């Protein structure tokens, strides 16, 4: 993805969680002593005053729960009344089966922390206990009407194979946060966690819309009962989600009564990796203020095994207000319906999809469904999206799709949708395909985009259907096979090759503009009806570092509001080629230049470590002035990594998304 802005300062609770968890993350291998010092909790002999509790699979529930005398079972922990400031440690390399019901709340300044101790792999907590345990539980960890908690450095599973009394066979969750009361539940942090192998016993056909909607298996589930209160202030950061039947994270509210704005509030998802998810990675449903940034979405809608549902866009929202989705990477998305990179479902207000890279998304690029107000796609790059062939739905693959139907009923036009300064490319050298363009909406603006279709593929050739009496479309660049029925709507089109830097490069980098490109200074200025729709950043502190009006394009090149912009996602004026990463680090020159990390100004010997999102070291070594490059192994998988460079005097670190080059 392009260079992200500095992360927004989280609410005060998150600051304290940062201190607790980040230090613990960086102390991997130093064991429990460091963590206890970091957490600032003194372990006491008197169990009534004890604030640290330990679990080991070789412990005993008759023990005191100290590190030397740990408890054994989740049921023992469930029976313990927890208090603000308590910390619970699960031993690494071990598995804990059963049902953890969190008994007690933390406070804003003293959250309850669930984490690990020792060395080795993350401890596994699973609700799968089999027939002998009375059947598998609905979830591994259940949080009912309690709050102020931090979860760090644990692996959560729940592969249900055996039915359990009073648990629906279609339900399975990793962690379930549930509000059934009239009080707001506040402050949850999930960081450095792994969520995997979460499956219900039953399966559904993804083409059966009713069954599909009702099937809600998830790694993390947030849910409020009918007409009850909501959940506020959630941070999901630096986690790894994989091998899940449908959702990575599902946020849902039943609303009820006259509480039409009783939505969940202030949810942040950042720096997570989702790999091979059977459905959607993140679904905010009835959420006000949601920030989704710097995540990697690799193969949503996967069908890695027959139990996966096999359908889902990386992210979509429903009945939500103020959803910002930026600086993410969404690739290889599959499914017979939906399955765009990021789509806007029904009844949302202020959805901003910006600075994202999307590639090989079966459904297509833009999907805005019925009854949305101000849905915005801007400064994104879309490559080879929308190739699906569905015999039951001829135009099932779209470059642009704005629908006005809900439940088969027309008349639900979305209003004030903006699609501008995107670079949309179809250029794969094999298996050319045709896309559809359907726009049934009101006040849609499509401007300053590059639509580029070569190698036999055709944008809009399947169908162009535009029903919008107030469509504003101008200053787009069309090259290759783009259907005339679409191009003819443009009031001031450009019909030339945009002259990309190097299309053979993998990822976004190759879609920068060479000097002299006809796209340079050919856009319409951002004024009047083409003015930037502003993000309502004042509505929440989670947006404090989000720009209300964009100041840069995809590659970080400056925009000046009253100047003439380029067409497309890149606003470089003289062929400047930039890295895709924010390289403010004084040592890192470039990432992934020919499968290596290149350093600069290396004046001494430094040790380096390459760490994956689960904390495992993938590579280590030494660099110096004569050897300033770190070669990446060919078998390194796509994902989120950190590079740490240090010696006795200095220490630098940088997080990045790695995507293997095919060139």
C-alpha positions as CSV (number, residue, x, y, z in Angstrom):
1,X,0.0,0.0,0.0
2,X,1.0,3.6,-0.3
3,X,2.7,5.5,2.5
4,X,0.3,5.8,5.4
5,X,-0.2,8.9,7.6
6,X,0.9,8.6,11.2
7,X,-1.5,6.4,13.1
8,X,-4.2,8.2,14.9
9,X,-3.6,8.7,18.6
10,X,-6.0,6.3,20.3
11,X,-8.3,7.2,23.2
12,X,-6.6,7.2,26.6
13,X,-7.4,3.5,27.3
14,X,-5.5,2.5,24.3
15,X,-2.4,4.4,25.3
16,X,-2.2,2.4,28.5
17,X,-2.8,-0.8,26.6
18,X,0.0,0.2,24.2
19,X,2.4,0.5,27.2
20,X,1.4,-3.0,28.4
21,X,1.4,-4.9,25.2
22,X,4.0,-3.3,23.0
23,X,6.7,-3.8,25.6
24,X,5.5,-7.3,26.0
25,X,5.7,-7.9,22.2
26,X,9.2,-6.6,22.1
27,X,10.3,-8.7,25.0
28,X,9.6,-12.0,23.3
29,X,12.0,-14.6,24.5
30,X,12.7,-12.7,27.7
31,X,10.0,-14.7,29.5
32,X,7.6,-14.0,32.2
33,X,9.8,-11.9,34.4
34,X,9.9,-9.1,31.9
35,X,6.2,-9.2,31.4
36,X,5.4,-9.0,35.0
37,X,7.7,-6.0,35.3
38,X,6.1,-4.4,32.3
39,X,2.6,-5.0,33.6
40,X,3.6,-3.5,37.0
41,X,1.7,-6.2,38.9
42,X,3.2,-7.6,42.0
43,X,2.4,-11.3,42.6
44,X,1.5,-11.9,46.2
45,X,1.2,-15.1,48.2
46,X,-2.3,-14.2,49.4
47,X,-4.7,-15.3,46.6
48,X,-7.2,-12.6,47.6
49,X,-4.6,-9.9,46.8
50,X,-3.1,-11.7,43.9
51,X,-3.2,-9.8,40.6
52,X,-1.3,-12.2,38.3
53,X,-2.8,-15.6,37.6
54,X,-1.2,-18.4,35.6
55,X,-2.5,-21.4,33.7
56,X,-0.6,-24.4,32.5
57,X,-1.9,-27.6,31.0
58,X,0.2,-29.5,33.6
59,X,-1.1,-27.3,36.5
60,X,-3.9,-28.1,39.0
61,X,-7.0,-26.3,39.8
62,X,-6.3,-26.8,43.4
63,X,-3.1,-24.7,43.1
64,X,-2.9,-21.0,44.0
65,X,-2.6,-19.8,40.4
66,X,0.9,-18.4,40.8
67,X,3.6,-19.0,38.2
68,X,5.1,-21.8,40.4
69,X,1.7,-23.3,41.1
70,X,-0.5,-22.6,38.1
71,X,-4.1,-23.5,37.5
72,X,-5.0,-26.0,34.8
73,X,-8.5,-25.4,33.4
74,X,-10.5,-22.7,31.7
75,X,-13.4,-23.6,34.1
76,X,-11.2,-22.7,37.1
77,X,-10.4,-19.3,35.5
78,X,-14.1,-18.8,34.7
79,X,-15.0,-19.2,38.3
80,X,-12.6,-16.6,39.5
81,X,-14.0,-13.1,40.0
82,X,-11.5,-10.8,38.2
83,X,-10.8,-7.2,39.2
84,X,-9.3,-4.2,37.5
85,X,-5.6,-4.6,36.9
86,X,-5.6,-8.4,37.0
87,X,-3.4,-10.2,34.4
88,X,-3.9,-13.7,33.3
89,X,-1.0,-15.7,31.7
90,X,-1.4,-18.8,29.6
91,X,1.7,-20.9,29.1
92,X,3.2,-20.8,25.6
93,X,3.4,-24.0,23.7
94,X,0.3,-25.4,25.4
95,X,-3.4,-25.8,24.6
96,X,-6.4,-25.1,26.8
97,X,-9.7,-26.7,25.8
98,X,-13.1,-25.7,27.2
99,X,-15.0,-22.5,27.7
100,X,-13.6,-19.3,29.2
101,X,-16.4,-17.1,30.5
102,X,-14.8,-13.9,31.6
103,X,-16.0,-13.1,35.1
104,X,-15.4,-9.4,35.9
105,X,-14.5,-6.1,34.3
106,X,-11.4,-4.0,34.3
107,X,-11.5,-0.2,34.4
108,X,-10.4,2.4,31.9
109,X,-7.0,2.9,33.7
110,X,-6.6,-0.7,34.8
111,X,-7.8,-3.2,32.2
112,X,-7.9,-6.9,32.7
113,X,-5.1,-8.4,30.5
114,X,-5.1,-11.9,29.0
115,X,-1.7,-12.8,27.6
116,X,1.0,-15.5,27.6
117,X,4.2,-16.4,29.4
118,X,7.2,-18.6,28.8
119,X,8.6,-19.4,25.3
120,X,7.5,-21.1,22.2
121,X,4.3,-20.9,20.2
122,X,1.3,-18.9,21.3
123,X,-0.9,-20.8,23.7
124,X,-4.1,-22.1,22.1
125,X,-7.5,-21.6,23.6
126,X,-10.3,-23.6,22.0
127,X,-13.9,-24.5,22.7
128,X,-13.6,-27.8,20.9
129,X,-14.0,-30.4,23.6
130,X,-15.6,-33.2,21.6
131,X,-18.4,-35.6,22.5
132,X,-16.7,-36.5,25.8
133,X,-16.8,-32.9,26.9
134,X,-20.5,-32.6,26.2
135,X,-20.1,-31.3,22.7
136,X,-18.1,-28.3,21.4
137,X,-18.9,-24.9,22.8
138,X,-20.3,-22.0,20.8
139,X,-17.2,-20.0,21.4
140,X,-13.8,-20.4,23.1
141,X,-14.0,-17.1,25.1
142,X,-17.3,-15.5,26.1
143,X,-17.6,-11.9,27.4
144,X,-21.0,-11.0,28.7
145,X,-21.7,-7.5,29.9
146,X,-18.1,-7.0,31.1
147,X,-15.5,-4.7,29.6
148,X,-12.1,-2.9,29.8
149,X,-10.0,-5.8,28.6
150,X,-6.8,-6.5,26.6
151,X,-6.1,-9.7,24.8
152,X,-2.5,-10.2,23.6
153,X,-0.3,-13.0,22.2
154,X,-2.8,-15.9,22.3
155,X,-4.1,-18.2,19.6
156,X,-7.9,-18.7,19.5
157,X,-9.6,-21.6,17.8
158,X,-13.0,-23.2,17.8
159,X,-13.4,-26.0,15.3
160,X,-16.8,-27.5,16.2
161,X,-17.4,-31.1,15.1
162,X,-19.7,-32.3,18.0
163,X,-23.2,-30.8,18.7
164,X,-23.9,-29.3,22.1
165,X,-27.2,-28.9,23.9
166,X,-28.6,-25.3,23.4
167,X,-25.9,-24.4,20.9
168,X,-27.0,-24.0,17.3
169,X,-24.9,-26.2,14.9
170,X,-24.6,-23.1,12.6
171,X,-22.8,-21.1,15.3
172,X,-19.1,-20.9,16.1
173,X,-17.0,-18.0,17.3
174,X,-13.5,-17.5,18.6
175,X,-14.1,-14.7,21.0
176,X,-17.7,-13.5,21.5
177,X,-18.3,-10.0,23.1
178,X,-22.0,-9.8,24.0
179,X,-24.0,-6.9,25.4
180,X,-27.4,-7.9,26.7
181,X,-27.8,-4.9,29.1
182,X,-28.6,-1.2,29.1
183,X,-25.0,-0.1,29.9
184,X,-22.4,0.7,27.3
185,X,-19.5,-1.8,27.2
186,X,-16.3,0.1,26.8
187,X,-12.6,-0.5,25.8
188,X,-11.5,-3.7,24.2
189,X,-8.0,-4.3,22.7
190,X,-7.0,-7.3,20.6
191,X,-3.4,-7.2,19.6
192,X,-0.8,-9.7,18.5
193,X,-3.5,-12.5,18.5
194,X,-4.0,-15.4,16.1
195,X,-7.5,-16.4,15.1
196,X,-7.8,-19.6,13.1
197,X,-9.7,-22.9,12.6
198,X,-13.1,-21.5,13.6
199,X,-15.9,-23.6,12.0
200,X,-19.5,-24.4,12.7
201,X,-20.8,-28.0,12.4
202,X,-23.3,-27.1,9.6
203,X,-22.5,-25.5,6.2
204,X,-24.6,-23.3,3.9
205,X,-24.8,-22.7,0.1
206,X,-23.4,-19.2,-0.6
207,X,-25.9,-18.8,-3.4
208,X,-28.8,-19.1,-0.9
209,X,-29.0,-15.5,0.2
210,X,-31.2,-16.1,3.3
211,X,-29.1,-18.9,4.6
212,X,-25.9,-17.0,3.8
213,X,-27.0,-13.9,5.7
214,X,-27.9,-16.0,8.8
215,X,-24.6,-17.8,8.8
216,X,-22.3,-15.7,11.1
217,X,-19.3,-17.8,12.1
218,X,-16.5,-15.4,13.1
219,X,-13.0,-15.2,14.7
220,X,-14.3,-12.2,16.8
221,X,-18.0,-11.4,17.2
222,X,-19.4,-8.2,18.7
223,X,-23.1,-8.4,19.2
224,X,-25.8,-6.5,21.1
225,X,-29.3,-7.9,21.7
226,X,-32.5,-6.3,20.6
227,X,-33.0,-2.8,21.8
228,X,-30.1,-3.0,24.3
229,X,-27.0,-0.7,24.6
230,X,-23.9,-0.8,22.5
231,X,-20.1,-1.5,22.5
232,X,-17.7,1.4,22.4
233,X,-14.0,1.9,21.8
234,X,-12.5,-1.2,20.2
235,X,-8.9,-1.6,18.8
236,X,-8.1,-4.7,16.7
237,X,-4.4,-4.3,15.8
238,X,-1.4,-6.5,14.6
239,X,-3.4,-9.7,14.6
240,X,-3.3,-12.7,12.2
241,X,-6.6,-14.2,11.0
242,X,-6.6,-17.4,8.8
243,X,-8.6,-20.6,8.1
244,X,-12.0,-19.2,9.2
245,X,-15.3,-20.5,7.8
246,X,-16.8,-17.0,7.2
247,X,-15.9,-13.8,9.0
248,X,-12.7,-12.5,10.5
249,X,-14.5,-9.9,12.6
250,X,-18.2,-9.4,12.6
251,X,-19.7,-6.4,14.4
252,X,-23.5,-6.4,14.7
253,X,-26.2,-4.5,16.6
254,X,-29.9,-5.4,16.8
255,X,-31.0,-1.8,17.4
256,X,-34.7,-2.1,18.1
257,X,-37.4,0.3,19.3
258,X,-36.8,3.9,18.4
259,X,-33.1,3.7,19.0
260,X,-32.2,4.2,15.4
261,X,-28.8,5.6,16.2
262,X,-27.9,3.3,19.0
263,X,-25.0,2.0,17.0
264,X,-21.7,0.6,18.2
265,X,-19.1,3.3,18.2
266,X,-15.4,3.9,17.6
267,X,-13.9,0.7,16.1
268,X,-10.4,0.7,14.8
269,X,-8.8,-2.1,12.7
270,X,-5.2,-1.7,11.6
271,X,-2.1,-3.6,10.7
272,X,-3.9,-6.9,10.7
273,X,-3.3,-9.8,8.2
274,X,-6.2,-11.8,6.9
275,X,-5.3,-14.9,4.9
276,X,-7.6,-17.4,3.3
277,X,-10.8,-16.4,5.0
278,X,-13.9,-18.2,3.8
279,X,-15.9,-15.0,3.7
280,X,-15.4,-11.4,4.6
281,X,-12.5,-10.2,6.7
282,X,-14.2,-7.2,8.5
283,X,-18.0,-6.4,8.5
284,X,-19.0,-3.3,10.5
285,X,-22.8,-3.5,10.8
286,X,-24.5,-0.6,12.5
287,X,-21.3,1.1,13.6
288,X,-20.8,4.8,13.9
289,X,-17.1,5.8,13.4
290,X,-15.0,3.0,12.1
291,X,-11.4,3.2,10.8
292,X,-10.0,0.3,8.8
293,X,-6.4,0.9,7.7
294,X,-3.1,-0.7,6.8
295,X,-4.5,-4.2,6.6
296,X,-3.7,-7.0,4.2
297,X,-6.7,-9.0,2.9
298,X,-5.3,-12.1,1.1
299,X,-7.9,-14.4,-0.4
300,X,-11.2,-13.5,1.2
301,X,-14.0,-15.8,-0.1
302,X,-11.5,-18.6,-0.1
303,X,-12.6,-22.2,-0.6
304,X,-9.4,-23.8,0.8
305,X,-11.5,-26.6,2.1
306,X,-15.1,-27.7,1.5
307,X,-16.4,-26.2,4.8
308,X,-15.5,-22.6,3.9
309,X,-18.4,-20.6,2.7
310,X,-16.5,-19.3,-0.3
311,X,-17.9,-15.8,-0.8
312,X,-17.1,-12.3,0.4
313,X,-15.6,-8.9,-0.3
314,X,-12.6,-8.1,1.9
315,X,-14.7,-5.4,3.7
316,X,-18.2,-4.2,3.5
317,X,-20.4,-2.1,5.8
318,X,-24.1,-2.0,6.5
319,X,-26.3,0.6,8.2
320,X,-23.1,2.3,9.3
321,X,-22.0,6.0,9.6
322,X,-18.5,7.4,9.0
323,X,-16.6,4.3,7.8
324,X,-13.0,5.1,6.6
325,X,-11.2,2.3,4.7
326,X,-7.7,3.3,3.7
327,X,-4.2,2.1,2.9
328,X,-5.2,-1.6,2.6
329,X,-4.3,-4.3,0.2
330,X,-7.1,-6.6,-1.0
331,X,-6.1,-9.4,-3.4
332,X,-7.4,-12.7,-4.9
333,X,-11.0,-12.3,-3.7
334,X,-13.5,-15.0,-4.7
335,X,-17.2,-15.7,-4.7
336,X,-20.3,-16.2,-6.8
337,X,-21.8,-12.9,-5.5
338,X,-20.3,-9.7,-4.2
339,X,-16.6,-10.5,-3.8
340,X,-15.4,-7.1,-4.8
341,X,-12.2,-5.7,-3.2
342,X,-14.2,-3.4,-0.8
343,X,-17.9,-2.8,-1.2
344,X,-20.5,-0.5,0.2
345,X,-23.7,-2.4,1.2
346,X,-27.1,-0.9,2.1
347,X,-28.0,2.1,4.2
348,X,-24.6,3.7,5.0
349,X,-23.6,7.3,5.4
350,X,-20.2,8.7,4.7
351,X,-18.2,5.7,3.5
352,X,-14.7,6.6,2.2
353,X,-12.6,4.0,0.4
354,X,-9.3,5.6,-0.4
355,X,-5.6,4.8,-1.0
356,X,-6.3,1.0,-1.3
357,X,-4.7,-1.5,-3.7
358,X,-7.0,-4.1,-5.1
359,X,-6.0,-6.9,-7.5
360,X,-7.7,-10.1,-8.8
361,X,-11.0,-9.5,-7.1
362,X,-13.5,-11.7,-8.8
363,X,-16.6,-9.5,-8.5
364,X,-15.0,-6.2,-9.5
365,X,-13.9,-2.8,-8.4
366,X,-16.7,-0.4,-7.3
367,X,-19.8,-1.9,-5.7
368,X,-22.3,0.6,-4.1
369,X,-25.6,-1.0,-3.2
370,X,-28.9,0.7,-2.4
371,X,-29.7,3.7,-0.2
372,X,-26.3,5.0,0.6
373,X,-25.4,8.7,1.1
374,X,-21.9,9.9,0.1
375,X,-20.0,6.7,-0.8
376,X,-16.6,7.6,-2.1
377,X,-13.9,5.7,-4.0
378,X,-10.8,7.8,-4.5
379,X,-7.1,7.4,-5.0
380,X,-7.3,3.6,-5.3
381,X,-5.6,1.3,-7.8
382,X,-7.6,-1.6,-9.2
383,X,-5.8,-4.3,-11.3
384,X,-7.5,-7.1,-13.1
385,X,-10.7,-7.0,-11.0
386,X,-14.1,-8.2,-12.2
387,X,-13.6,-11.3,-14.2
388,X,-16.3,-13.5,-12.8
389,X,-18.6,-15.6,-15.1
390,X,-21.9,-16.5,-13.5
391,X,-24.3,-18.3,-15.9
392,X,-27.2,-17.3,-13.7
393,X,-26.3,-13.6,-13.8
394,X,-24.8,-12.4,-17.1
395,X,-23.4,-9.1,-15.8
396,X,-22.1,-10.5,-12.5
397,X,-18.7,-8.8,-12.9
398,X,-18.4,-5.1,-12.8
399,X,-15.9,-2.3,-13.2
400,X,-18.5,0.0,-11.7
401,X,-21.8,-1.1,-10.1
402,X,-24.3,1.2,-8.3
403,X,-27.5,-0.7,-7.5
404,X,-30.9,0.7,-6.5
405,X,-32.5,-2.5,-5.3
406,X,-32.9,-3.8,-1.8
407,X,-34.4,-7.3,-1.4
408,X,-35.3,-7.2,-5.1
409,X,-37.2,-3.9,-4.7
410,X,-36.1,-1.0,-6.9
411,X,-36.2,2.7,-6.0
412,X,-33.4,2.8,-3.4
413,X,-30.9,4.9,-5.3
414,X,-27.7,5.9,-3.5
415,X,-27.1,9.6,-3.5
416,X,-23.9,11.7,-4.0
417,X,-21.5,8.9,-4.8
418,X,-18.0,10.0,-5.8
419,X,-15.6,7.9,-8.0
420,X,-12.5,9.9,-8.8
421,X,-8.8,9.8,-9.2
422,X,-8.7,6.0,-9.4
423,X,-6.4,4.0,-11.7
424,X,-8.4,1.0,-13.0
425,X,-6.4,-1.5,-15.1
426,X,-7.3,-4.7,-16.9
427,X,-4.1,-6.0,-18.5
428,X,-3.6,-9.7,-17.8
429,X,-2.0,-11.4,-20.7
430,X,-4.1,-14.5,-20.6
431,X,-7.8,-15.2,-20.3
432,X,-9.2,-11.8,-21.5
433,X,-12.6,-10.9,-20.1
434,X,-15.4,-8.4,-20.4
435,X,-16.9,-6.4,-17.6
436,X,-20.2,-4.6,-17.0
437,X,-20.9,-1.0,-15.9
438,X,-24.3,-0.5,-14.2
439,X,-25.2,2.8,-12.6
440,X,-28.7,3.2,-11.1
441,X,-28.3,6.1,-8.7
442,X,-28.6,9.9,-8.2
443,X,-25.9,12.6,-8.3
444,X,-23.1,10.3,-9.2
445,X,-19.7,11.9,-10.0
446,X,-17.1,10.0,-12.0
447,X,-14.0,12.1,-12.8
448,X,-10.2,12.1,-13.1
449,X,-10.0,8.3,-13.4
450,X,-7.8,6.2,-15.7
451,X,-9.8,3.3,-17.3
452,X,-7.2,1.2,-19.0
453,X,-8.1,-2.1,-20.7
454,X,-5.6,-4.0,-23.0
455,X,-4.6,-7.5,-24.1
456,X,-8.1,-8.4,-25.4
457,X,-10.1,-7.5,-22.3
458,X,-13.0,-5.0,-22.6
459,X,-14.4,-2.7,-19.9
460,X,-18.2,-2.3,-20.2
461,X,-18.5,-4.6,-23.2
462,X,-20.9,-6.9,-21.3
463,X,-23.3,-4.1,-20.5
464,X,-23.5,-0.4,-19.9
465,X,-26.6,0.7,-18.1
466,X,-26.7,4.2,-16.7
467,X,-29.8,5.5,-15.0
468,X,-28.8,8.7,-13.3
469,X,-30.3,12.0,-14.6
470,X,-27.8,13.9,-12.5
471,X,-24.6,12.0,-13.6
472,X,-21.5,14.2,-13.7
473,X,-18.7,12.5,-15.6
474,X,-15.7,14.4,-17.0
475,X,-11.9,14.4,-17.4
476,X,-11.4,10.6,-17.4
477,X,-8.7,9.0,-19.4
478,X,-9.7,5.9,-21.5
479,X,-7.2,3.7,-23.2
480,X,-7.7,0.3,-25.0
481,X,-11.0,-1.5,-25.1
482,X,-13.4,0.6,-23.0
483,X,-17.0,0.5,-24.3
484,X,-18.1,3.6,-26.2
485,X,-21.4,3.6,-24.4
486,X,-19.6,4.5,-21.2
487,X,-17.0,6.8,-22.7
488,X,-19.7,8.9,-24.4
489,X,-21.0,10.1,-21.0
490,X,-17.7,11.9,-20.4
491,X,-17.8,15.7,-21.1
492,X,-14.0,16.1,-21.6
493,X,-12.4,12.8,-22.0
494,X,-8.7,12.0,-22.8
495,X,-8.1,9.1,-25.2
496,X,-4.3,8.4,-24.9
497,X,-2.0,5.9,-23.4
498,X,-1.3,7.1,-19.8
499,X,2.3,5.8,-20.1
500,X,2.7,3.8,-16.9
501,X,6.2,3.4,-15.3
502,X,6.4,-0.4,-15.6
503,X,3.3,-2.7,-15.8
504,X,5.5,-5.8,-15.4
505,X,6.2,-5.0,-11.8
506,X,4.0,-6.7,-9.2
507,X,1.7,-4.5,-7.2
508,X,1.0,-0.8,-7.4
509,X,4.4,0.6,-8.0
510,X,4.4,0.1,-11.8
511,X,1.3,2.3,-12.2
512,X,3.0,5.5,-11.6
513,X,3.2,8.0,-14.5
514,X,6.2,8.7,-16.6
515,X,7.2,12.3,-17.4
516,X,5.1,13.6,-20.3
517,X,2.1,11.4,-19.6
518,X,-1.1,12.8,-21.0
519,X,-2.7,12.2,-17.6
520,X,-0.5,14.9,-16.0
521,X,-2.4,18.1,-15.2
522,X,-5.4,16.8,-17.3
523,X,-7.8,16.4,-14.4
524,X,-10.6,18.8,-13.4
525,X,-9.9,20.9,-10.3
526,X,-11.5,20.0,-7.0
527,X,-14.1,22.8,-6.8
528,X,-17.9,23.2,-7.2
529,X,-19.6,19.9,-7.7
530,X,-16.2,18.2,-8.1
531,X,-14.9,19.4,-4.7
532,X,-13.6,16.8,-2.3
533,X,-16.3,15.4,-0.1
534,X,-14.9,15.9,3.4
535,X,-14.5,13.2,6.0
536,X,-16.2,14.2,9.2
537,X,-13.1,13.8,11.2
538,X,-14.4,15.9,14.1
539,X,-17.0,13.2,14.9
540,X,-14.5,11.0,16.7
541,X,-11.0,11.0,18.2
542,X,-10.2,7.9,16.2
543,X,-10.0,10.2,13.1
544,X,-7.7,12.7,14.7
545,X,-4.9,11.9,12.2
546,X,-7.1,11.3,9.2
547,X,-7.3,14.2,6.7
548,X,-10.7,15.7,6.2
549,X,-9.6,16.7,2.7
550,X,-6.9,14.6,0.9
551,X,-3.6,16.4,0.5
552,X,-1.8,13.6,-1.5
553,X,-2.4,11.0,-4.1
554,X,-1.9,7.3,-3.8
555,X,1.9,7.6,-4.0
556,X,2.2,10.4,-1.5
557,X,2.6,13.2,-4.2
558,X,1.1,16.5,-3.1
559,X,-2.3,17.8,-4.2
560,X,-3.1,21.5,-4.1
561,X,-6.8,22.1,-3.8
562,X,-6.9,24.9,-6.4
563,X,-4.4,23.5,-8.9
564,X,-5.0,21.2,-11.7
565,X,-4.7,17.6,-10.6
566,X,-3.5,14.6,-12.7
567,X,-5.9,12.0,-13.9
568,X,-5.6,8.7,-12.0
569,X,-4.2,7.9,-8.5
570,X,-0.7,9.3,-9.0
571,X,-0.2,13.1,-8.8
572,X,3.5,13.1,-9.7
573,X,4.2,15.9,-12.2
574,X,7.6,15.0,-13.6
575,X,7.8,11.3,-13.7
576,X,9.0,11.0,-10.1
577,X,9.0,7.3,-9.0
578,X,8.5,6.7,-5.3
579,X,8.6,3.7,-3.0
580,X,5.3,2.5,-1.7
581,X,6.3,2.9,1.9
582,X,6.8,5.7,4.3
583,X,10.5,5.5,4.6
584,X,11.1,8.1,7.3
585,X,13.3,5.6,9.0
586,X,16.9,7.0,8.7
587,X,18.3,3.6,7.9
588,X,15.9,2.1,5.4
589,X,16.3,3.3,1.8
590,X,13.8,1.0,0.0
591,X,11.8,-2.1,0.6
592,X,11.6,-4.9,-1.9
593,X,14.0,-3.6,-4.5
594,X,14.6,-6.9,-6.3
595,X,13.4,-8.9,-3.4
596,X,15.7,-7.2,-0.9
597,X,15.6,-4.5,1.7
598,X,18.1,-1.8,0.9
599,X,19.6,0.3,3.7
600,X,21.2,3.7,3.6
601,X,23.8,5.6,5.7
602,X,25.0,2.4,7.3
603,X,28.0,3.7,9.2
604,X,28.4,0.8,11.7
605,X,27.6,-2.8,12.2
606,X,23.9,-3.5,12.9
607,X,22.0,-6.7,13.7
608,X,18.7,-7.2,12.0
609,X,15.7,-9.4,12.6
610,X,12.7,-10.0,10.3
611,X,9.6,-10.8,12.4
612,X,6.2,-12.0,11.0
613,X,2.9,-10.8,12.5
614,X,2.7,-13.7,14.9
615,X,6.1,-12.7,16.4
616,X,8.1,-15.5,14.8
617,X,11.6,-14.6,13.6
618,X,11.9,-15.4,9.8
619,X,15.4,-14.1,9.2
620,X,18.3,-12.5,11.1
621,X,21.8,-11.4,10.4
622,X,24.2,-8.4,10.3
623,X,24.6,-5.5,8.0
624,X,27.3,-2.9,7.6
625,X,28.7,-0.3,5.2
626,X,30.0,-2.9,2.8
627,X,26.9,-5.1,3.0
628,X,23.8,-2.9,3.3
629,X,21.2,-5.1,1.7
630,X,19.0,-7.8,3.3
631,X,18.1,-10.5,0.8
632,X,14.6,-11.9,1.3
633,X,14.2,-15.6,1.0
634,X,12.2,-16.9,-2.0
635,X,9.9,-18.9,0.3
636,X,8.9,-15.9,2.3
637,X,5.1,-15.7,2.2
638,X,3.0,-12.6,1.6
639,X,2.1,-10.9,4.8
640,X,2.7,-8.2,7.4
641,X,6.3,-8.1,8.8
642,X,8.5,-5.9,11.0
643,X,12.2,-5.3,10.3
644,X,14.2,-4.4,13.4
645,X,17.7,-3.0,13.0
646,X,19.9,-2.3,16.1
647,X,23.2,-2.1,17.7
648,X,24.3,-1.0,21.2
649,X,23.6,2.6,20.4
650,X,20.7,2.7,18.0
651,X,17.5,0.9,17.3
652,X,15.1,1.3,14.3
653,X,12.1,-0.7,13.3
654,X,9.6,-0.5,10.5
655,X,6.4,-2.5,9.8
656,X,5.5,-3.2,6.2
657,X,3.3,-5.4,4.0
658,X,5.3,-7.8,1.9
659,X,4.0,-8.9,-1.4
660,X,6.2,-11.3,-3.4
661,X,7.2,-10.0,-6.9
662,X,6.5,-12.1,-9.9
663,X,9.0,-10.2,-12.0
